[in-house]
């Protein structure tokens, strides 16, 4: 889940067929789960282990900063076919 609930009315109707728990966060920026996973994954990743996330429009720099703040490196942002930053990956260790 990475979409703030306040954006629900802006989504395409096809997206809303997914369960709300798979889409929405309780925070305003949609970073709730990124923060938790990035922080906790350090305990479980092998050296140079990689995390990969799908991104909501406009979140790439915010998630990139979360990675940096938690000691990850080799951060890569991948755009979708429309040129929107859609995937981010980073290594830890």
PDB file of N, CA, C and O in Angstrom, residues 8-87:
ATOM      1  N   UNK A   8      -8.077   8.845  -2.952  1.00  0.00           N
ATOM      2  CA  UNK A   8      -8.985   7.798  -3.427  1.00  0.00           C
ATOM      3  C   UNK A   8      -9.865   8.273  -4.582  1.00  0.00           C
ATOM      4  O   UNK A   8     -10.058   7.559  -5.567  1.00  0.00           O
ATOM      5  N   UNK A   9     -10.388   9.478  -4.512  1.00  0.00           N
ATOM      6  CA  UNK A   9     -11.292   9.985  -5.547  1.00  0.00           C
ATOM      7  C   UNK A   9     -10.575  10.339  -6.844  1.00  0.00           C
ATOM      8  O   UNK A   9     -11.223  10.576  -7.861  1.00  0.00           O
ATOM      9  N   UNK A  10      -9.246  10.362  -6.840  1.00  0.00           N
ATOM     10  CA  UNK A  10      -8.472  10.709  -8.028  1.00  0.00           C
ATOM     11  C   UNK A  10      -8.043   9.474  -8.831  1.00  0.00           C
ATOM     12  O   UNK A  10      -7.504   9.613  -9.925  1.00  0.00           O
ATOM     13  N   UNK A  11      -8.276   8.296  -8.301  1.00  0.00           N
ATOM     14  CA  UNK A  11      -7.798   7.070  -8.934  1.00  0.00           C
ATOM     15  C   UNK A  11      -8.709   6.601 -10.061  1.00  0.00           C
ATOM     16  O   UNK A  11      -9.909   6.861 -10.057  1.00  0.00           O
ATOM     17  N   UNK A  12      -8.115   5.874 -11.006  1.00  0.00           N
ATOM     18  CA  UNK A  12      -8.907   5.260 -12.054  1.00  0.00           C
ATOM     19  C   UNK A  12      -9.787   4.186 -11.426  1.00  0.00           C
ATOM     20  O   UNK A  12      -9.374   3.498 -10.493  1.00  0.00           O
ATOM     21  N   UNK A  13     -10.973   4.005 -11.959  1.00  0.00           N
ATOM     22  CA  UNK A  13     -11.915   3.061 -11.357  1.00  0.00           C
ATOM     23  C   UNK A  13     -11.369   1.637 -11.340  1.00  0.00           C
ATOM     24  O   UNK A  13     -11.679   0.860 -10.455  1.00  0.00           O
ATOM     25  N   UNK A  14     -10.525   1.288 -12.319  1.00  0.00           N
ATOM     26  CA  UNK A  14      -9.964  -0.059 -12.380  1.00  0.00           C
ATOM     27  C   UNK A  14      -9.106  -0.369 -11.157  1.00  0.00           C
ATOM     28  O   UNK A  14      -9.044  -1.505 -10.693  1.00  0.00           O
ATOM     29  N   UNK A  15      -8.424   0.635 -10.645  1.00  0.00           N
ATOM     30  CA  UNK A  15      -7.556   0.454  -9.479  1.00  0.00           C
ATOM     31  C   UNK A  15      -8.384   0.105  -8.248  1.00  0.00           C
ATOM     32  O   UNK A  15      -7.961  -0.683  -7.400  1.00  0.00           O
ATOM     33  N   UNK A  16      -9.572   0.649  -8.160  1.00  0.00           N
ATOM     34  CA  UNK A  16     -10.390   0.492  -6.958  1.00  0.00           C
ATOM     35  C   UNK A  16     -10.994  -0.903  -6.802  1.00  0.00           C
ATOM     36  O   UNK A  16     -11.652  -1.183  -5.807  1.00  0.00           O
ATOM     37  N   UNK A  17     -10.747  -1.794  -7.757  1.00  0.00           N
ATOM     38  CA  UNK A  17     -11.182  -3.184  -7.598  1.00  0.00           C
ATOM     39  C   UNK A  17     -10.291  -3.931  -6.609  1.00  0.00           C
ATOM     40  O   UNK A  17     -10.665  -4.976  -6.099  1.00  0.00           O
ATOM     41  N   UNK A  18      -9.118  -3.392  -6.353  1.00  0.00           N
ATOM     42  CA  UNK A  18      -8.197  -3.991  -5.378  1.00  0.00           C
ATOM     43  C   UNK A  18      -8.732  -3.741  -3.966  1.00  0.00           C
ATOM     44  O   UNK A  18      -9.392  -2.733  -3.721  1.00  0.00           O
ATOM     45  N   UNK A  19      -8.418  -4.618  -3.022  1.00  0.00           N
ATOM     46  CA  UNK A  19      -8.830  -4.373  -1.639  1.00  0.00           C
ATOM     47  C   UNK A  19      -8.179  -3.090  -1.110  1.00  0.00           C
ATOM     48  O   UNK A  19      -7.027  -2.793  -1.421  1.00  0.00           O
ATOM     49  N   UNK A  20      -8.919  -2.324  -0.330  1.00  0.00           N
ATOM     50  CA  UNK A  20      -8.393  -1.065   0.200  1.00  0.00           C
ATOM     51  C   UNK A  20      -7.110  -1.268   0.998  1.00  0.00           C
ATOM     52  O   UNK A  20      -6.216  -0.437   0.957  1.00  0.00           O
ATOM     53  N   UNK A  21      -6.996  -2.395   1.692  1.00  0.00           N
ATOM     54  CA  UNK A  21      -5.786  -2.643   2.486  1.00  0.00           C
ATOM     55  C   UNK A  21      -4.557  -2.848   1.611  1.00  0.00           C
ATOM     56  O   UNK A  21      -3.439  -2.723   2.090  1.00  0.00           O
ATOM     57  N   UNK A  22      -4.760  -3.161   0.337  1.00  0.00           N
ATOM     58  CA  UNK A  22      -3.640  -3.330  -0.582  1.00  0.00           C
ATOM     59  C   UNK A  22      -3.245  -2.013  -1.249  1.00  0.00           C
ATOM     60  O   UNK A  22      -2.214  -1.950  -1.907  1.00  0.00           O
ATOM     61  N   UNK A  23      -4.053  -0.982  -1.086  1.00  0.00           N
ATOM     62  CA  UNK A  23      -3.822   0.282  -1.776  1.00  0.00           C
ATOM     63  C   UNK A  23      -3.450   1.450  -0.865  1.00  0.00           C
ATOM     64  O   UNK A  23      -2.549   2.218  -1.193  1.00  0.00           O
ATOM     65  N   UNK A  24      -4.157   1.599   0.229  1.00  0.00           N
ATOM     66  CA  UNK A  24      -4.123   2.860   0.966  1.00  0.00           C
ATOM     67  C   UNK A  24      -3.345   2.807   2.280  1.00  0.00           C
ATOM     68  O   UNK A  24      -3.350   1.806   2.984  1.00  0.00           O
ATOM     69  N   UNK A  25      -2.704   3.942   2.572  1.00  0.00           N
ATOM     70  CA  UNK A  25      -2.013   4.127   3.845  1.00  0.00           C
ATOM     71  C   UNK A  25      -2.779   5.131   4.687  1.00  0.00           C
ATOM     72  O   UNK A  25      -3.664   5.834   4.185  1.00  0.00           O
ATOM     73  N   UNK A  26      -2.413   5.228   5.947  1.00  0.00           N
ATOM     74  CA  UNK A  26      -3.083   6.164   6.847  1.00  0.00           C
ATOM     75  C   UNK A  26      -2.383   7.514   6.931  1.00  0.00           C
ATOM     76  O   UNK A  26      -2.924   8.441   7.509  1.00  0.00           O
ATOM     77  N   UNK A  27      -1.179   7.621   6.360  1.00  0.00           N
ATOM     78  CA  UNK A  27      -0.468   8.897   6.407  1.00  0.00           C
ATOM     79  C   UNK A  27      -0.743   9.710   5.144  1.00  0.00           C
ATOM     80  O   UNK A  27      -1.232   9.193   4.148  1.00  0.00           O
ATOM     81  N   UNK A  28      -0.436  10.992   5.180  1.00  0.00           N
ATOM     82  CA  UNK A  28      -0.766  11.899   4.082  1.00  0.00           C
ATOM     83  C   UNK A  28       0.099  11.728   2.835  1.00  0.00           C
ATOM     84  O   UNK A  28      -0.309  12.112   1.747  1.00  0.00           O
ATOM     85  N   UNK A  29       1.293  11.180   2.975  1.00  0.00           N
ATOM     86  CA  UNK A  29       2.201  11.059   1.837  1.00  0.00           C
ATOM     87  C   UNK A  29       2.293   9.643   1.270  1.00  0.00           C
ATOM     88  O   UNK A  29       2.960   9.419   0.265  1.00  0.00           O
ATOM     89  N   UNK A  30       1.672   8.679   1.927  1.00  0.00           N
ATOM     90  CA  UNK A  30       1.719   7.300   1.454  1.00  0.00           C
ATOM     91  C   UNK A  30       3.031   6.602   1.751  1.00  0.00           C
ATOM     92  O   UNK A  30       3.389   5.636   1.084  1.00  0.00           O
ATOM     93  N   UNK A  31       3.741   7.064   2.761  1.00  0.00           N
ATOM     94  CA  UNK A  31       5.068   6.517   3.067  1.00  0.00           C
ATOM     95  C   UNK A  31       5.086   5.555   4.245  1.00  0.00           C
ATOM     96  O   UNK A  31       6.130   4.984   4.562  1.00  0.00           O
ATOM     97  N   UNK A  32       3.966   5.355   4.871  1.00  0.00           N
ATOM     98  CA  UNK A  32       3.866   4.551   6.087  1.00  0.00           C
ATOM     99  C   UNK A  32       4.584   3.204   5.972  1.00  0.00           C
ATOM    100  O   UNK A  32       5.408   2.844   6.815  1.00  0.00           O
ATOM    101  N   UNK A  33       4.299   2.448   4.939  1.00  0.00           N
ATOM    102  CA  UNK A  33       4.876   1.112   4.809  1.00  0.00           C
ATOM    103  C   UNK A  33       6.302   1.138   4.284  1.00  0.00           C
ATOM    104  O   UNK A  33       7.113   0.294   4.641  1.00  0.00           O
ATOM    105  N   UNK A  34       6.615   2.114   3.431  1.00  0.00           N
ATOM    106  CA  UNK A  34       8.009   2.257   2.995  1.00  0.00           C
ATOM    107  C   UNK A  34       8.915   2.460   4.205  1.00  0.00           C
ATOM    108  O   UNK A  34       9.968   1.835   4.313  1.00  0.00           O
ATOM    109  N   UNK A  35       8.523   3.356   5.093  1.00  0.00           N
ATOM    110  CA  UNK A  35       9.335   3.651   6.286  1.00  0.00           C
ATOM    111  C   UNK A  35       9.585   2.388   7.097  1.00  0.00           C
ATOM    112  O   UNK A  35      10.708   2.093   7.483  1.00  0.00           O
ATOM    113  N   UNK A  36       8.525   1.657   7.350  1.00  0.00           N
ATOM    114  CA  UNK A  36       8.643   0.455   8.179  1.00  0.00           C
ATOM    115  C   UNK A  36       9.484  -0.623   7.500  1.00  0.00           C
ATOM    116  O   UNK A  36      10.385  -1.202   8.110  1.00  0.00           O
ATOM    117  N   UNK A  37       9.212  -0.884   6.237  1.00  0.00           N
ATOM    118  CA  UNK A  37       9.939  -1.945   5.530  1.00  0.00           C
ATOM    119  C   UNK A  37      11.409  -1.593   5.372  1.00  0.00           C
ATOM    120  O   UNK A  37      12.288  -2.425   5.610  1.00  0.00           O
ATOM    121  N   UNK A  38      11.703  -0.366   4.973  1.00  0.00           N
ATOM    122  CA  UNK A  38      13.096   0.051   4.792  1.00  0.00           C
ATOM    123  C   UNK A  38      13.869  -0.071   6.091  1.00  0.00           C
ATOM    124  O   UNK A  38      15.000  -0.557   6.111  1.00  0.00           O
ATOM    125  N   UNK A  39      13.275   0.327   7.177  1.00  0.00           N
ATOM    126  CA  UNK A  39      13.932   0.245   8.479  1.00  0.00           C
ATOM    127  C   UNK A  39      14.113  -1.194   8.939  1.00  0.00           C
ATOM    128  O   UNK A  39      15.204  -1.600   9.352  1.00  0.00           O
ATOM    129  N   UNK A  40      13.078  -1.991   8.849  1.00  0.00           N
ATOM    130  CA  UNK A  40      13.102  -3.359   9.361  1.00  0.00           C
ATOM    131  C   UNK A  40      13.873  -4.326   8.470  1.00  0.00           C
ATOM    132  O   UNK A  40      14.444  -5.307   8.946  1.00  0.00           O
ATOM    133  N   UNK A  41      13.900  -4.085   7.163  1.00  0.00           N
ATOM    134  CA  UNK A  41      14.543  -5.009   6.225  1.00  0.00           C
ATOM    135  C   UNK A  41      16.034  -5.148   6.494  1.00  0.00           C
ATOM    136  O   UNK A  41      16.621  -6.191   6.186  1.00  0.00           O
ATOM    137  N   UNK A  42      16.646  -4.149   7.085  1.00  0.00           N
ATOM    138  CA  UNK A  42      18.083  -4.206   7.371  1.00  0.00           C
ATOM    139  C   UNK A  42      18.423  -5.399   8.258  1.00  0.00           C
ATOM    140  O   UNK A  42      19.519  -5.931   8.192  1.00  0.00           O
ATOM    141  N   UNK A  43      17.487  -5.850   9.054  1.00  0.00           N
ATOM    142  CA  UNK A  43      17.700  -6.995   9.943  1.00  0.00           C
ATOM    143  C   UNK A  43      17.698  -8.328   9.176  1.00  0.00           C
ATOM    144  O   UNK A  43      18.206  -9.316   9.678  1.00  0.00           O
ATOM    145  N   UNK A  44      17.118  -8.342   8.006  1.00  0.00           N
ATOM    146  CA  UNK A  44      16.890  -9.597   7.288  1.00  0.00           C
ATOM    147  C   UNK A  44      17.653  -9.732   5.977  1.00  0.00           C
ATOM    148  O   UNK A  44      17.837 -10.843   5.486  1.00  0.00           O
ATOM    149  N   UNK A  45      18.063  -8.617   5.395  1.00  0.00           N
ATOM    150  CA  UNK A  45      18.758  -8.677   4.112  1.00  0.00           C
ATOM    151  C   UNK A  45      20.180  -9.198   4.274  1.00  0.00           C
ATOM    152  O   UNK A  45      20.864  -8.863   5.234  1.00  0.00           O
ATOM    153  N   UNK A  46      20.616  -9.992   3.328  1.00  0.00           N
ATOM    154  CA  UNK A  46      22.013 -10.393   3.274  1.00  0.00           C
ATOM    155  C   UNK A  46      22.825  -9.192   2.808  1.00  0.00           C
ATOM    156  O   UNK A  46      22.268  -8.218   2.274  1.00  0.00           O
ATOM    157  N   UNK A  47      24.150  -9.260   2.962  1.00  0.00           N
ATOM    158  CA  UNK A  47      25.007  -8.173   2.501  1.00  0.00           C
ATOM    159  C   UNK A  47      24.718  -7.890   1.024  1.00  0.00           C
ATOM    160  O   UNK A  47      24.643  -8.819   0.222  1.00  0.00           O
ATOM    161  N   UNK A  48      24.546  -6.647   0.704  1.00  0.00           N
ATOM    162  CA  UNK A  48      24.198  -6.175  -0.640  1.00  0.00           C
ATOM    163  C   UNK A  48      22.791  -6.599  -1.070  1.00  0.00           C
ATOM    164  O   UNK A  48      22.468  -6.559  -2.258  1.00  0.00           O
ATOM    165  N   UNK A  49      21.966  -7.012  -0.112  1.00  0.00           N
ATOM    166  CA  UNK A  49      20.591  -7.385  -0.427  1.00  0.00           C
ATOM    167  C   UNK A  49      19.826  -6.199  -0.987  1.00  0.00           C
ATOM    168  O   UNK A  49      20.118  -5.050  -0.685  1.00  0.00           O
ATOM    169  N   UNK A  50      18.833  -6.484  -1.804  1.00  0.00           N
ATOM    170  CA  UNK A  50      18.109  -5.445  -2.525  1.00  0.00           C
ATOM    171  C   UNK A  50      16.646  -5.391  -2.123  1.00  0.00           C
ATOM    172  O   UNK A  50      15.993  -6.418  -2.001  1.00  0.00           O
ATOM    173  N   UNK A  51      16.161  -4.165  -1.955  1.00  0.00           N
ATOM    174  CA  UNK A  51      14.729  -3.915  -1.807  1.00  0.00           C
ATOM    175  C   UNK A  51      14.248  -3.258  -3.089  1.00  0.00           C
ATOM    176  O   UNK A  51      14.931  -2.394  -3.650  1.00  0.00           O
ATOM    177  N   UNK A  52      13.065  -3.650  -3.544  1.00  0.00           N
ATOM    178  CA  UNK A  52      12.467  -3.079  -4.750  1.00  0.00           C
ATOM    179  C   UNK A  52      11.010  -2.737  -4.430  1.00  0.00           C
ATOM    180  O   UNK A  52      10.284  -3.562  -3.890  1.00  0.00           O
ATOM    181  N   UNK A  53      10.624  -1.513  -4.761  1.00  0.00           N
ATOM    182  CA  UNK A  53       9.260  -1.055  -4.507  1.00  0.00           C
ATOM    183  C   UNK A  53       8.629  -0.463  -5.761  1.00  0.00           C
ATOM    184  O   UNK A  53       9.312   0.173  -6.573  1.00  0.00           O
ATOM    185  N   UNK A  54       7.329  -0.602  -5.866  1.00  0.00           N
ATOM    186  CA  UNK A  54       6.549   0.177  -6.820  1.00  0.00           C
ATOM    187  C   UNK A  54       6.256   1.517  -6.166  1.00  0.00           C
ATOM    188  O   UNK A  54       6.081   1.591  -4.945  1.00  0.00           O
ATOM    189  N   UNK A  55       6.193   2.565  -6.971  1.00  0.00           N
ATOM    190  CA  UNK A  55       5.987   3.911  -6.450  1.00  0.00           C
ATOM    191  C   UNK A  55       4.695   4.526  -6.964  1.00  0.00           C
ATOM    192  O   UNK A  55       4.299   4.304  -8.108  1.00  0.00           O
ATOM    193  N   UNK A  56       4.112   5.342  -6.143  1.00  0.00           N
ATOM    194  CA  UNK A  56       2.999   6.209  -6.527  1.00  0.00           C
ATOM    195  C   UNK A  56       3.600   7.455  -7.173  1.00  0.00           C
ATOM    196  O   UNK A  56       4.718   7.859  -6.850  1.00  0.00           O
ATOM    197  N   UNK A  57       2.889   8.085  -8.089  1.00  0.00           N
ATOM    198  CA  UNK A  57       3.356   9.307  -8.729  1.00  0.00           C
ATOM    199  C   UNK A  57       3.793  10.322  -7.673  1.00  0.00           C
ATOM    200  O   UNK A  57       3.079  10.587  -6.715  1.00  0.00           O
ATOM    201  N   UNK A  58       4.986  10.859  -7.842  1.00  0.00           N
ATOM    202  CA  UNK A  58       5.490  11.905  -6.958  1.00  0.00           C
ATOM    203  C   UNK A  58       6.198  11.424  -5.700  1.00  0.00           C
ATOM    204  O   UNK A  58       6.621  12.234  -4.883  1.00  0.00           O
ATOM    205  N   UNK A  59       6.361  10.121  -5.514  1.00  0.00           N
ATOM    206  CA  UNK A  59       6.988   9.601  -4.295  1.00  0.00           C
ATOM    207  C   UNK A  59       8.468   9.280  -4.439  1.00  0.00           C
ATOM    208  O   UNK A  59       9.132   9.000  -3.451  1.00  0.00           O
ATOM    209  N   UNK A  60       9.015   9.315  -5.629  1.00  0.00           N
ATOM    210  CA  UNK A  60      10.367   8.794  -5.850  1.00  0.00           C
ATOM    211  C   UNK A  60      11.421   9.472  -4.977  1.00  0.00           C
ATOM    212  O   UNK A  60      12.239   8.794  -4.354  1.00  0.00           O
ATOM    213  N   UNK A  61      11.426  10.776  -4.901  1.00  0.00           N
ATOM    214  CA  UNK A  61      12.448  11.477  -4.108  1.00  0.00           C
ATOM    215  C   UNK A  61      12.237  11.231  -2.613  1.00  0.00           C
ATOM    216  O   UNK A  61      13.206  11.111  -1.857  1.00  0.00           O
ATOM    217  N   UNK A  62      10.995  11.134  -2.192  1.00  0.00           N
ATOM    218  CA  UNK A  62      10.706  10.878  -0.777  1.00  0.00           C
ATOM    219  C   UNK A  62      11.215   9.497  -0.364  1.00  0.00           C
ATOM    220  O   UNK A  62      11.855   9.352   0.683  1.00  0.00           O
ATOM    221  N   UNK A  63      10.954   8.495  -1.188  1.00  0.00           N
ATOM    222  CA  UNK A  63      11.398   7.140  -0.875  1.00  0.00           C
ATOM    223  C   UNK A  63      12.923   7.048  -1.024  1.00  0.00           C
ATOM    224  O   UNK A  63      13.591   6.399  -0.216  1.00  0.00           O
ATOM    225  N   UNK A  64      13.473   7.723  -2.015  1.00  0.00           N
ATOM    226  CA  UNK A  64      14.927   7.762  -2.174  1.00  0.00           C
ATOM    227  C   UNK A  64      15.580   8.312  -0.899  1.00  0.00           C
ATOM    228  O   UNK A  64      16.578   7.763  -0.413  1.00  0.00           O
ATOM    229  N   UNK A  65      15.022   9.364  -0.338  1.00  0.00           N
ATOM    230  CA  UNK A  65      15.570   9.936   0.898  1.00  0.00           C
ATOM    231  C   UNK A  65      15.438   8.986   2.077  1.00  0.00           C
ATOM    232  O   UNK A  65      16.325   8.935   2.937  1.00  0.00           O
ATOM    233  N   UNK A  66      14.351   8.212   2.131  1.00  0.00           N
ATOM    234  CA  UNK A  66      14.216   7.210   3.188  1.00  0.00           C
ATOM    235  C   UNK A  66      15.326   6.175   3.082  1.00  0.00           C
ATOM    236  O   UNK A  66      15.912   5.767   4.086  1.00  0.00           O
ATOM    237  N   UNK A  67      15.601   5.737   1.856  1.00  0.00           N
ATOM    238  CA  UNK A  67      16.702   4.793   1.654  1.00  0.00           C
ATOM    239  C   UNK A  67      18.025   5.403   2.124  1.00  0.00           C
ATOM    240  O   UNK A  67      18.780   4.777   2.860  1.00  0.00           O
ATOM    241  N   UNK A  68      18.317   6.612   1.698  1.00  0.00           N
ATOM    242  CA  UNK A  68      19.571   7.273   2.063  1.00  0.00           C
ATOM    243  C   UNK A  68      19.691   7.432   3.577  1.00  0.00           C
ATOM    244  O   UNK A  68      20.751   7.168   4.157  1.00  0.00           O
ATOM    245  N   UNK A  69      18.615   7.866   4.208  1.00  0.00           N
ATOM    246  CA  UNK A  69      18.616   8.071   5.661  1.00  0.00           C
ATOM    247  C   UNK A  69      18.850   6.779   6.438  1.00  0.00           C
ATOM    248  O   UNK A  69      19.240   6.809   7.596  1.00  0.00           O
ATOM    249  N   UNK A  70      18.585   5.637   5.806  1.00  0.00           N
ATOM    250  CA  UNK A  70      18.736   4.335   6.455  1.00  0.00           C
ATOM    251  C   UNK A  70      19.972   3.572   5.989  1.00  0.00           C
ATOM    252  O   UNK A  70      20.103   2.377   6.244  1.00  0.00           O
ATOM    253  N   UNK A  71      20.870   4.254   5.281  1.00  0.00           N
ATOM    254  CA  UNK A  71      22.146   3.649   4.921  1.00  0.00           C
ATOM    255  C   UNK A  71      22.155   2.769   3.692  1.00  0.00           C
ATOM    256  O   UNK A  71      23.096   2.007   3.479  1.00  0.00           O
ATOM    257  N   UNK A  72      21.145   2.845   2.858  1.00  0.00           N
ATOM    258  CA  UNK A  72      21.117   2.065   1.622  1.00  0.00           C
ATOM    259  C   UNK A  72      21.937   2.777   0.556  1.00  0.00           C
ATOM    260  O   UNK A  72      22.169   3.981   0.626  1.00  0.00           O
ATOM    261  N   UNK A  73      22.366   2.026  -0.453  1.00  0.00           N
ATOM    262  CA  UNK A  73      23.163   2.600  -1.534  1.00  0.00           C
ATOM    263  C   UNK A  73      22.713   2.004  -2.862  1.00  0.00           C
ATOM    264  O   UNK A  73      21.823   1.155  -2.891  1.00  0.00           O
ATOM    265  N   UNK A  74      23.373   2.431  -3.936  1.00  0.00           N
ATOM    266  CA  UNK A  74      23.020   1.975  -5.286  1.00  0.00           C
ATOM    267  C   UNK A  74      21.528   2.144  -5.557  1.00  0.00           C
ATOM    268  O   UNK A  74      20.861   1.238  -6.070  1.00  0.00           O
ATOM    269  N   UNK A  75      21.006   3.293  -5.206  1.00  0.00           N
ATOM    270  CA  UNK A  75      19.582   3.571  -5.373  1.00  0.00           C
ATOM    271  C   UNK A  75      19.307   3.859  -6.847  1.00  0.00           C
ATOM    272  O   UNK A  75      19.959   4.695  -7.459  1.00  0.00           O
ATOM    273  N   UNK A  76      18.327   3.138  -7.393  1.00  0.00           N
ATOM    274  CA  UNK A  76      17.963   3.295  -8.805  1.00  0.00           C
ATOM    275  C   UNK A  76      16.462   3.535  -8.903  1.00  0.00           C
ATOM    276  O   UNK A  76      15.675   2.833  -8.265  1.00  0.00           O
ATOM    277  N   UNK A  77      16.113   4.507  -9.725  1.00  0.00           N
ATOM    278  CA  UNK A  77      14.710   4.810  -9.992  1.00  0.00           C
ATOM    279  C   UNK A  77      14.447   4.495 -11.458  1.00  0.00           C
ATOM    280  O   UNK A  77      15.192   4.930 -12.339  1.00  0.00           O
ATOM    281  N   UNK A  78      13.395   3.736 -11.717  1.00  0.00           N
ATOM    282  CA  UNK A  78      13.061   3.314 -13.074  1.00  0.00           C
ATOM    283  C   UNK A  78      11.715   3.919 -13.461  1.00  0.00           C
ATOM    284  O   UNK A  78      10.737   3.795 -12.717  1.00  0.00           O
ATOM    285  N   UNK A  79      11.686   4.533 -14.628  1.00  0.00           N
ATOM    286  CA  UNK A  79      10.455   5.134 -15.131  1.00  0.00           C
ATOM    287  C   UNK A  79       9.619   4.108 -15.885  1.00  0.00           C
ATOM    288  O   UNK A  79      10.162   3.189 -16.505  1.00  0.00           O
ATOM    289  N   UNK A  80       8.307   4.315 -15.872  1.00  0.00           N
ATOM    290  CA  UNK A  80       7.431   3.470 -16.679  1.00  0.00           C
ATOM    291  C   UNK A  80       7.410   4.002 -18.114  1.00  0.00           C
ATOM    292  O   UNK A  80       8.143   4.939 -18.460  1.00  0.00           O
ATOM    293  N   UNK A  81       6.580   3.430 -18.968  1.00  0.00           N
ATOM    294  CA  UNK A  81       6.539   3.835 -20.373  1.00  0.00           C
ATOM    295  C   UNK A  81       6.047   5.270 -20.572  1.00  0.00           C
ATOM    296  O   UNK A  81       6.235   5.848 -21.636  1.00  0.00           O
ATOM    297  N   UNK A  82       5.411   5.838 -19.563  1.00  0.00           N
ATOM    298  CA  UNK A  82       4.954   7.224 -19.639  1.00  0.00           C
ATOM    299  C   UNK A  82       5.961   8.200 -19.044  1.00  0.00           C
ATOM    300  O   UNK A  82       5.663   9.381 -18.908  1.00  0.00           O
ATOM    301  N   UNK A  83       7.125   7.692 -18.652  1.00  0.00           N
ATOM    302  CA  UNK A  83       8.152   8.557 -18.092  1.00  0.00           C
ATOM    303  C   UNK A  83       7.954   8.890 -16.623  1.00  0.00           C
ATOM    304  O   UNK A  83       8.621   9.770 -16.093  1.00  0.00           O
ATOM    305  N   UNK A  84       7.061   8.175 -15.959  1.00  0.00           N
ATOM    306  CA  UNK A  84       6.788   8.405 -14.535  1.00  0.00           C
ATOM    307  C   UNK A  84       7.647   7.467 -13.705  1.00  0.00           C
ATOM    308  O   UNK A  84       7.709   6.269 -13.990  1.00  0.00           O
ATOM    309  N   UNK A  85       8.311   8.011 -12.699  1.00  0.00           N
ATOM    310  CA  UNK A  85       9.117   7.181 -11.799  1.00  0.00           C
ATOM    311  C   UNK A  85       8.192   6.170 -11.135  1.00  0.00           C
ATOM    312  O   UNK A  85       7.325   6.525 -10.342  1.00  0.00           O
ATOM    313  N   UNK A  86       8.381   4.883 -11.450  1.00  0.00           N
ATOM    314  CA  UNK A  86       7.428   3.855 -11.016  1.00  0.00           C
ATOM    315  C   UNK A  86       8.042   2.787 -10.118  1.00  0.00           C
ATOM    316  O   UNK A  86       7.345   2.149  -9.332  1.00  0.00           O
ATOM    317  N   UNK A  87       9.362   2.566 -10.208  1.00  0.00           N
ATOM    318  CA  UNK A  87      10.034   1.528  -9.431  1.00  0.00           C
ATOM    319  C   UNK A  87      11.300   2.118  -8.844  1.00  0.00           C
ATOM    320  O   UNK A  87      12.000   2.893  -9.492  1.00  0.00           O
TER     321      UNK A  87
END
